[in-house]
Coordinates of N, CA and C in Angstrom, one line a residue:
M232 N 55.9 42.5 24.5 CA 56.9 42.0 23.6 C 58.2 41.7 24.4
P233 N 58.7 40.4 24.3 CA 59.9 40.1 25.1 C 61.1 40.8 24.5
R234 N 62.1 41.0 25.4 CA 63.3 41.6 25.0 C 64.0 40.7 23.9
A235 N 64.8 41.3 23.1 CA 65.5 40.5 22.0 C 66.2 39.3 22.5
D236 N 67.0 39.5 23.6 CA 67.8 38.4 24.2 C 66.9 37.3 24.7
A237 N 65.8 37.7 25.3 CA 64.8 36.7 25.9 C 64.2 35.9 24.7
Q238 N 63.8 36.6 23.6 CA 63.3 35.9 22.5 C 64.3 35.0 21.8
R239 N 65.5 35.4 21.8 CA 66.6 34.5 21.2 C 66.7 33.3 22.1
N240 N 66.6 33.4 23.4 CA 66.6 32.3 24.3 C 65.5 31.3 24.1
V241 N 64.3 31.9 23.9 CA 63.1 31.1 23.7 C 63.2 30.3 22.3
D242 N 63.7 31.1 21.3 CA 63.9 30.4 20.0 C 64.9 29.3 20.1
A243 N 66.0 29.5 20.8 CA 67.1 28.5 20.9 C 66.5 27.3 21.7
L244 N 65.7 27.6 22.8 CA 65.2 26.5 23.6 C 64.2 25.7 22.7
L245 N 63.4 26.3 21.9 CA 62.4 25.6 21.1 C 63.1 24.7 20.1
A246 N 64.1 25.3 19.4 CA 64.9 24.5 18.4 C 65.6 23.4 19.1
A247 N 66.2 23.6 20.2 CA 66.9 22.5 20.9 C 65.9 21.4 21.4
A248 N 64.8 21.9 21.9 CA 63.8 20.9 22.4 C 63.3 20.0 21.2
K249 N 63.1 20.7 20.1 CA 62.6 19.9 18.9 C 63.6 18.9 18.6
E250 N 64.9 19.2 18.5 CA 65.9 18.3 18.2 C 66.0 17.2 19.2
E251 N 66.0 17.5 20.4 CA 66.1 16.5 21.5 C 64.9 15.6 21.5
F252 N 63.7 16.2 21.3 CA 62.5 15.3 21.3 C 62.5 14.4 20.1
T253 N 63.1 14.9 18.9 CA 63.1 14.0 17.8 C 64.1 12.9 18.0
T254 N 65.2 13.1 18.6 CA 66.2 12.1 18.8 C 65.9 11.2 20.0
H255 N 65.5 11.8 21.1 CA 65.4 11.0 22.4 C 64.0 10.9 23.0
G256 N 63.0 11.6 22.4 CA 61.7 11.6 22.9 C 61.4 12.7 23.9
V257 N 60.2 12.9 24.3 CA 59.8 14.0 25.1 C 60.3 13.9 26.6
D258 N 60.8 12.7 26.9 CA 61.2 12.5 28.3 C 62.7 12.8 28.5
V259 N 63.3 13.4 27.4 CA 64.7 13.8 27.5 C 64.9 14.7 28.7
G260 N 66.1 14.7 29.3 CA 66.3 15.6 30.4 C 66.4 17.1 30.0
V261 N 65.9 17.9 30.9 CA 65.9 19.4 30.6 C 67.4 19.9 30.5
R262 N 68.3 19.3 31.2 CA 69.7 19.7 31.1 C 70.2 19.6 29.7
A263 N 69.8 18.5 29.0 CA 70.3 18.2 27.6 C 69.7 19.3 26.7
I264 N 68.4 19.7 26.9 CA 67.8 20.7 26.1 C 68.5 22.0 26.4
A265 N 68.7 22.4 27.6 CA 69.3 23.7 27.9 C 70.7 23.7 27.4
A266 N 71.5 22.6 27.5 CA 72.9 22.6 27.0 C 72.9 22.8 25.5
R267 N 72.0 22.1 24.8 CA 71.9 22.2 23.3 C 71.6 23.7 22.9
A268 N 70.7 24.3 23.7 CA 70.3 25.7 23.5 C 71.4 26.7 23.9
G269 N 72.3 26.3 24.7 CA 73.4 27.2 25.1 C 72.9 28.1 26.2
V270 N 71.9 27.6 27.0 CA 71.5 28.4 28.2 C 71.5 27.5 29.4
G271 N 71.2 28.1 30.6 CA 71.2 27.4 31.8 C 69.8 26.8 32.0
T272 N 69.6 25.9 32.9 CA 68.3 25.3 33.2 C 67.4 26.3 33.8
A273 N 68.0 27.3 34.5 CA 67.1 28.3 35.1 C 66.4 29.1 34.0
T274 N 67.1 29.4 32.9 CA 66.5 30.1 31.8 C 65.4 29.3 31.2
L275 N 65.7 28.0 31.0 CA 64.6 27.1 30.5 C 63.4 27.1 31.4
Y276 N 63.6 27.0 32.7 CA 62.4 27.0 33.6 C 61.7 28.4 33.7
R277 N 62.5 29.5 33.5 CA 61.9 30.8 33.5 C 60.9 30.9 32.4
H278 N 61.2 30.4 31.2 CA 60.3 30.4 30.1 C 59.3 29.3 30.0
F279 N 59.7 28.2 30.5 CA 58.8 27.0 30.4 C 58.8 26.3 31.8
P280 N 58.0 26.7 32.8 CA 58.1 26.2 34.1 C 57.8 24.7 34.2
L281 N 56.9 24.2 33.3 CA 56.6 22.8 33.3 C 57.0 22.2 31.9
R282 N 57.3 20.9 32.0 CA 57.7 20.2 30.8 C 56.6 20.3 29.7
S283 N 55.3 20.2 30.2 CA 54.2 20.3 29.3 C 54.2 21.7 28.6
D284 N 54.6 22.8 29.2 CA 54.7 24.1 28.6 C 55.7 24.1 27.4
L285 N 56.8 23.4 27.6 CA 57.8 23.3 26.5 C 57.3 22.4 25.4
I286 N 56.6 21.3 25.7 CA 56.1 20.4 24.7 C 55.0 21.2 23.9
V287 N 54.1 21.9 24.5 CA 53.1 22.6 23.9 C 53.7 23.7 23.0
A288 N 54.7 24.4 23.4 CA 55.3 25.4 22.7 C 56.0 24.9 21.4
V289 N 56.7 23.7 21.5 CA 57.3 23.1 20.4 C 56.3 22.7 19.4
F290 N 55.2 22.1 19.9 CA 54.1 21.6 19.0 C 53.5 22.8 18.2
R291 N 53.2 23.9 19.0 CA 52.6 25.1 18.4 C 53.5 25.7 17.3
R292 N 54.8 25.7 17.6 CA 55.8 26.3 16.7 C 55.8 25.5 15.4
E293 N 55.8 24.2 15.6 CA 55.8 23.3 14.4 C 54.5 23.5 13.6
I294 N 53.4 23.6 14.2 CA 52.1 23.9 13.5 C 52.2 25.2 12.8
D295 N 52.7 26.2 13.4 CA 52.8 27.6 12.8 C 53.7 27.5 11.6
D296 N 54.8 26.7 11.7 CA 55.8 26.6 10.6 C 55.2 25.9 9.4
I297 N 54.4 24.8 9.6 CA 53.9 24.1 8.5 C 52.7 24.9 7.9
T298 N 52.0 25.6 8.7 CA 50.9 26.5 8.2 C 51.5 27.6 7.3
A299 N 52.6 28.2 7.7 CA 53.2 29.3 6.9 C 53.8 28.7 5.7
L300 N 54.3 27.5 5.8 CA 54.9 26.9 4.6 C 53.9 26.7 3.5
A301 N 52.7 26.3 3.8 CA 51.7 26.1 2.8 C 51.4 27.4 2.0
D302 N 51.3 28.5 2.7 CA 51.1 29.8 2.1 C 52.3 30.1 1.2
Q303 N 53.5 29.9 1.7 CA 54.7 30.2 0.9 C 54.7 29.3 -0.4
L304 N 54.5 28.0 -0.2 CA 54.5 27.1 -1.4 C 53.5 27.4 -2.4
A305 N 52.3 27.8 -1.9 CA 51.2 28.2 -2.9 C 51.7 29.3 -3.8
Q306 N 52.5 30.2 -3.3 CA 53.0 31.4 -4.1 C 54.2 31.0 -5.0
T307 N 54.9 30.0 -4.6 CA 56.2 29.7 -5.3 C 56.3 28.5 -6.1
Q308 N 55.3 27.6 -6.0 CA 55.4 26.2 -6.6 C 54.1 25.9 -7.4
E309 N 54.2 25.0 -8.3 CA 53.1 24.5 -9.0 C 52.2 23.7 -8.0
P310 N 50.9 23.6 -8.1 CA 50.1 23.1 -7.1 C 50.5 21.6 -6.6
D311 N 50.8 20.7 -7.6 CA 51.2 19.4 -7.1 C 52.5 19.4 -6.4
E312 N 53.4 20.2 -6.9 CA 54.7 20.3 -6.2 C 54.6 20.9 -4.8
A313 N 53.7 21.9 -4.7 CA 53.5 22.5 -3.4 C 53.0 21.5 -2.4
I314 N 52.0 20.6 -2.8 CA 51.5 19.6 -1.9 C 52.6 18.6 -1.6
R315 N 53.4 18.2 -2.6 CA 54.5 17.2 -2.3 C 55.5 17.8 -1.3
Q316 N 55.9 19.0 -1.4 CA 56.8 19.6 -0.5 C 56.2 19.8 0.9
W317 N 54.9 20.2 0.9 CA 54.2 20.4 2.2 C 54.1 19.0 2.9
V318 N 53.7 18.0 2.2 CA 53.6 16.7 2.8 C 54.9 16.2 3.3
Q319 N 56.0 16.4 2.5 CA 57.3 16.0 3.0 C 57.6 16.7 4.3
R320 N 57.4 18.0 4.4 CA 57.6 18.7 5.7 C 56.7 18.2 6.8
Y321 N 55.5 17.9 6.5 CA 54.6 17.3 7.5 C 55.1 15.9 7.9
T322 N 55.7 15.2 7.1 CA 56.2 13.9 7.4 C 57.4 14.1 8.4
E323 N 58.2 15.1 8.2 CA 59.2 15.5 9.2 C 58.6 15.9 10.5
F324 N 57.5 16.7 10.4 CA 56.8 17.1 11.6 C 56.4 15.9 12.5
V325 N 55.8 14.9 11.8 CA 55.4 13.7 12.5 C 56.6 13.1 13.2
A326 N 57.8 13.1 12.6 CA 59.0 12.6 13.2 C 59.3 13.3 14.5
T327 N 59.0 14.6 14.6 CA 59.3 15.4 15.8 C 58.4 15.0 17.0
K328 N 57.3 14.3 16.6 CA 56.4 13.9 17.6 C 56.7 12.6 18.3
H329 N 58.0 12.1 18.2 CA 58.5 10.9 18.8 C 58.2 11.1 20.3
G330 N 57.3 10.3 20.8 CA 56.9 10.4 22.3 C 55.9 11.5 22.5
L331 N 55.6 12.4 21.6 CA 54.6 13.4 21.9 C 53.2 12.8 21.8
G332 N 53.0 11.8 21.0 CA 51.7 11.1 21.0 C 51.2 10.7 22.3
A333 N 52.1 10.0 23.1 CA 51.7 9.6 24.4 C 51.4 10.8 25.3
A334 N 52.2 11.8 25.2 CA 52.0 13.0 26.0 C 50.7 13.7 25.7
L335 N 50.5 13.8 24.4 CA 49.3 14.5 23.9 C 48.0 13.8 24.2
H336 N 48.1 12.5 24.3 CA 46.9 11.7 24.7 C 46.9 11.2 26.1
S337 N 47.7 11.9 26.9 CA 47.8 11.5 28.3 C 46.6 12.0 29.2
G338 N 45.8 12.9 28.7 CA 44.7 13.4 29.4 C 45.1 14.7 30.2
D339 N 46.4 15.0 30.2 CA 46.9 16.2 30.8 C 46.2 17.4 30.2
P340 N 45.5 18.3 31.0 CA 44.8 19.4 30.5 C 45.7 20.4 29.8
A341 N 47.0 20.3 30.0 CA 48.0 21.3 29.4 C 47.9 21.1 27.9
Y342 N 47.6 19.9 27.4 CA 47.6 19.6 26.0 C 46.2 19.8 25.3
S343 N 45.2 20.1 26.1 CA 43.9 20.4 25.5 C 44.0 21.6 24.6
G344 N 43.3 21.5 23.5 CA 43.3 22.5 22.5 C 44.3 22.4 21.4
L345 N 45.3 21.5 21.6 CA 46.3 21.4 20.5 C 45.8 20.8 19.3
R346 N 44.9 19.8 19.4 CA 44.3 19.2 18.2 C 43.5 20.3 17.5
E347 N 42.7 21.0 18.2 CA 41.9 22.0 17.6 C 42.8 23.1 17.0
Y348 N 43.9 23.5 17.6 CA 44.8 24.4 17.1 C 45.4 23.9 15.7
F349 N 45.8 22.7 15.7 CA 46.3 22.1 14.5 C 45.2 22.1 13.4
E350 N 44.0 21.6 13.7 CA 43.0 21.5 12.7 C 42.4 22.8 12.2
S351 N 42.6 23.9 13.0 CA 42.1 25.2 12.6 C 43.2 26.0 11.9
N352 N 44.4 25.5 11.9 CA 45.5 26.2 11.2 C 46.1 25.4 10.1
A353 N 46.7 24.3 10.4 CA 47.4 23.5 9.4 C 46.5 22.9 8.4
A354 N 45.3 22.4 8.8 CA 44.4 21.7 7.9 C 43.8 22.7 6.9
P355 N 43.4 23.9 7.2 CA 42.9 24.8 6.2 C 44.0 25.2 5.2
A356 N 45.2 25.3 5.7 CA 46.3 25.6 4.8 C 46.5 24.5 3.8
L357 N 46.5 23.3 4.2 CA 46.7 22.2 3.3 C 45.4 22.1 2.4
Q358 N 44.3 22.4 2.9 CA 43.1 22.3 2.1 C 43.1 23.3 0.9
R359 N 43.7 24.5 1.1 CA 43.9 25.4 0.1 C 44.8 24.9 -1.0
L360 N 45.9 24.2 -0.6 CA 46.8 23.6 -1.6 C 46.1 22.5 -2.4
L361 N 45.3 21.7 -1.7 CA 44.5 20.6 -2.3 C 43.5 21.1 -3.3
D362 N 42.8 22.2 -2.9 CA 41.8 22.8 -3.8 C 42.5 23.4 -5.1
A363 N 43.7 24.0 -4.9 CA 44.4 24.6 -6.0 C 44.9 23.5 -7.0
A364 N 45.3 22.3 -6.4 CA 45.7 21.2 -7.3 C 44.6 20.6 -8.0
A365 N 43.4 20.5 -7.4 CA 42.2 20.0 -8.0 C 41.8 21.0 -9.1
D366 N 41.8 22.3 -8.9 CA 41.5 23.3 -9.9 C 42.4 23.2 -11.1
A367 N 43.7 22.9 -10.8 CA 44.7 22.8 -11.9 C 44.6 21.5 -12.6
R368 N 43.7 20.6 -12.1 CA 43.5 19.2 -12.6 C 44.8 18.4 -12.6
V369 N 45.6 18.6 -11.5 CA 46.8 17.7 -11.4 C 46.6 16.7 -10.2
M370 N 45.6 16.9 -9.5 CA 45.2 15.9 -8.4 C 43.7 15.8 -8.4
R371 N 43.3 14.7 -7.9 CA 41.8 14.5 -7.8 C 41.2 15.5 -6.8
G372 N 40.0 15.8 -7.1 CA 39.3 16.7 -6.2 C 38.6 16.0 -5.1
G373 N 38.0 16.8 -4.2 CA 37.3 16.2 -3.1 C 38.1 15.5 -2.0
V374 N 39.4 15.8 -1.9 CA 40.3 15.2 -0.9 C 40.2 16.1 0.3
D375 N 39.8 15.5 1.5 CA 39.7 16.2 2.7 C 41.1 16.3 3.4
A376 N 41.5 17.5 3.7 CA 42.8 17.8 4.3 C 43.0 16.9 5.6
I377 N 42.1 16.9 6.5 CA 42.2 16.1 7.7 C 42.4 14.6 7.4
E378 N 41.7 14.1 6.4 CA 41.9 12.7 6.1 C 43.3 12.5 5.5
L379 N 43.7 13.4 4.6 CA 45.1 13.2 4.1 C 46.1 13.3 5.2
I380 N 46.0 14.3 6.1 CA 46.9 14.4 7.2 C 47.0 13.1 8.0
G381 N 45.8 12.5 8.3 CA 45.8 11.3 9.0 C 46.5 10.2 8.3
A382 N 46.2 10.1 7.0 CA 46.9 9.0 6.2 C 48.4 9.2 6.2
V383 N 48.8 10.4 6.0 CA 50.3 10.7 6.0 C 50.9 10.3 7.3
A384 N 50.2 10.7 8.4 CA 50.7 10.4 9.7 C 50.8 8.9 10.0
N385 N 49.8 8.2 9.5 CA 49.8 6.7 9.7 C 50.9 6.1 8.9
L386 N 51.2 6.6 7.7 CA 52.2 6.0 6.9 C 53.6 6.4 7.4
S387 N 53.7 7.5 8.2 CA 55.0 7.9 8.7 C 55.4 7.2 10.0
V388 N 54.6 6.4 10.5 CA 54.9 5.7 11.8 C 55.9 4.6 11.4
P389 N 57.1 4.5 12.0 CA 58.0 3.4 11.6 C 57.4 2.0 12.1
L390 N 57.8 1.0 11.3 CA 57.4 -0.3 11.6 C 58.2 -0.7 12.9
P391 N 57.5 -1.5 13.8 CA 58.3 -2.0 15.0 C 59.5 -2.7 14.6
G392 N 60.6 -2.3 15.2 CA 61.9 -3.0 14.9 C 62.6 -2.6 13.6
S393 N 62.0 -1.7 12.8 CA 62.6 -1.3 11.6 C 63.5 -0.1 11.7
S394 N 64.6 -0.1 11.0 CA 65.5 1.0 11.0 C 65.5 1.7 9.7
D395 N 64.5 1.4 8.8 CA 64.3 2.0 7.5 C 63.7 3.4 7.7
T396 N 64.5 4.4 7.7 CA 64.0 5.8 7.9 C 63.5 6.4 6.6
A397 N 63.7 5.8 5.5 CA 63.2 6.3 4.2 C 61.9 5.7 3.9
R398 N 61.4 4.7 4.6 CA 60.1 4.1 4.3 C 59.0 5.1 4.3
A399 N 58.9 5.9 5.2 CA 57.8 6.9 5.3 C 57.7 7.7 4.0
G400 N 58.9 8.2 3.6 CA 58.9 9.0 2.3 C 58.4 8.2 1.1
R401 N 58.8 6.9 1.0 CA 58.3 6.1 -0.1 C 56.8 5.8 0.0
M402 N 56.3 5.6 1.2 CA 54.9 5.3 1.4 C 54.1 6.5 1.0
V403 N 54.5 7.7 1.5 CA 53.8 8.9 1.2 C 53.8 9.3 -0.3
E404 N 54.9 9.0 -0.9 CA 55.0 9.2 -2.4 C 54.0 8.4 -3.1
L405 N 53.8 7.1 -2.7 CA 52.8 6.2 -3.3 C 51.4 6.8 -3.1
L406 N 51.1 7.4 -1.9 CA 49.8 8.0 -1.6 C 49.6 9.2 -2.6
L407 N 50.6 10.0 -2.7 CA 50.5 11.2 -3.6 C 50.3 10.8 -5.0
D408 N 51.0 9.7 -5.4 CA 50.8 9.2 -6.8 C 49.4 8.8 -7.0
G409 N 48.8 8.2 -6.0 CA 47.3 7.8 -6.1 C 46.4 9.1 -6.3
L410 N 46.8 10.2 -5.6 CA 46.0 11.4 -5.8 C 46.2 12.0 -7.2
R411 N 47.4 11.8 -7.7 CA 47.6 12.3 -9.1 C 46.9 11.5 -10.1
Y412 N 46.9 10.2 -9.9 CA 46.2 9.2 -10.8 C 44.8 9.6 -10.9
G413 N 44.1 10.0 -9.9 CA 42.7 10.2 -9.9 C 42.3 11.6 -10.5
A414 N 43.3 12.4 -10.9 CA 43.1 13.8 -11.4 C 42.4 13.7 -12.8
P415 N 41.5 14.6 -13.0 CA 40.8 14.6 -14.4 C 41.8 14.6 -15.5
A416 N 42.9 15.4 -15.4 CA 43.9 15.4 -16.5 C 44.5 14.1 -16.7
A417 N 44.7 13.3 -15.6 CA 45.4 12.0 -15.7 C 44.5 11.0 -16.5
R418 N 43.2 11.2 -16.4 CA 42.3 10.2 -17.1 C 42.1 10.5 -18.5
L419 N 42.6 11.7 -19.0 CA 42.4 12.0 -20.4 C 43.3 11.2 -21.3

């Protein structure tokens, strides 16, 4: 178990890297990340010797966060609202991948296993939400979490040259409306 101050540094570095990756992409300078985290570059390199180590850690933290969110929403929200909030957060997650796509598909062995990690954690969490919504008859049944995740990710990609940051949210809401329309209760 890391010391409390070391864990605080890691948490600060991951939060700073996420913000910098979102704003500037994964090729942002490590000095900017360290400065945003309030630590020196030596601290960054102590915890993340390679850029890929930092990218993987940010990606895993995001996966862990959206997985935990699904469980929390299942306990606190109606099934359709739980899915809406989870998908909204996933849309934000896709935004943090600005530049991560190229890194993740670069063939670098450091990124091997991330897709599987995502599919074995976040996808089952979403599937539980989808199944609960189908059982409550507020969304159509038979929706595969991986397919929905792919659709949301594709809808969240900005159009080339567009500065409309709200487009992804509108497109995803249309998709969710379609899932509601197909629910057995909606057809009654």
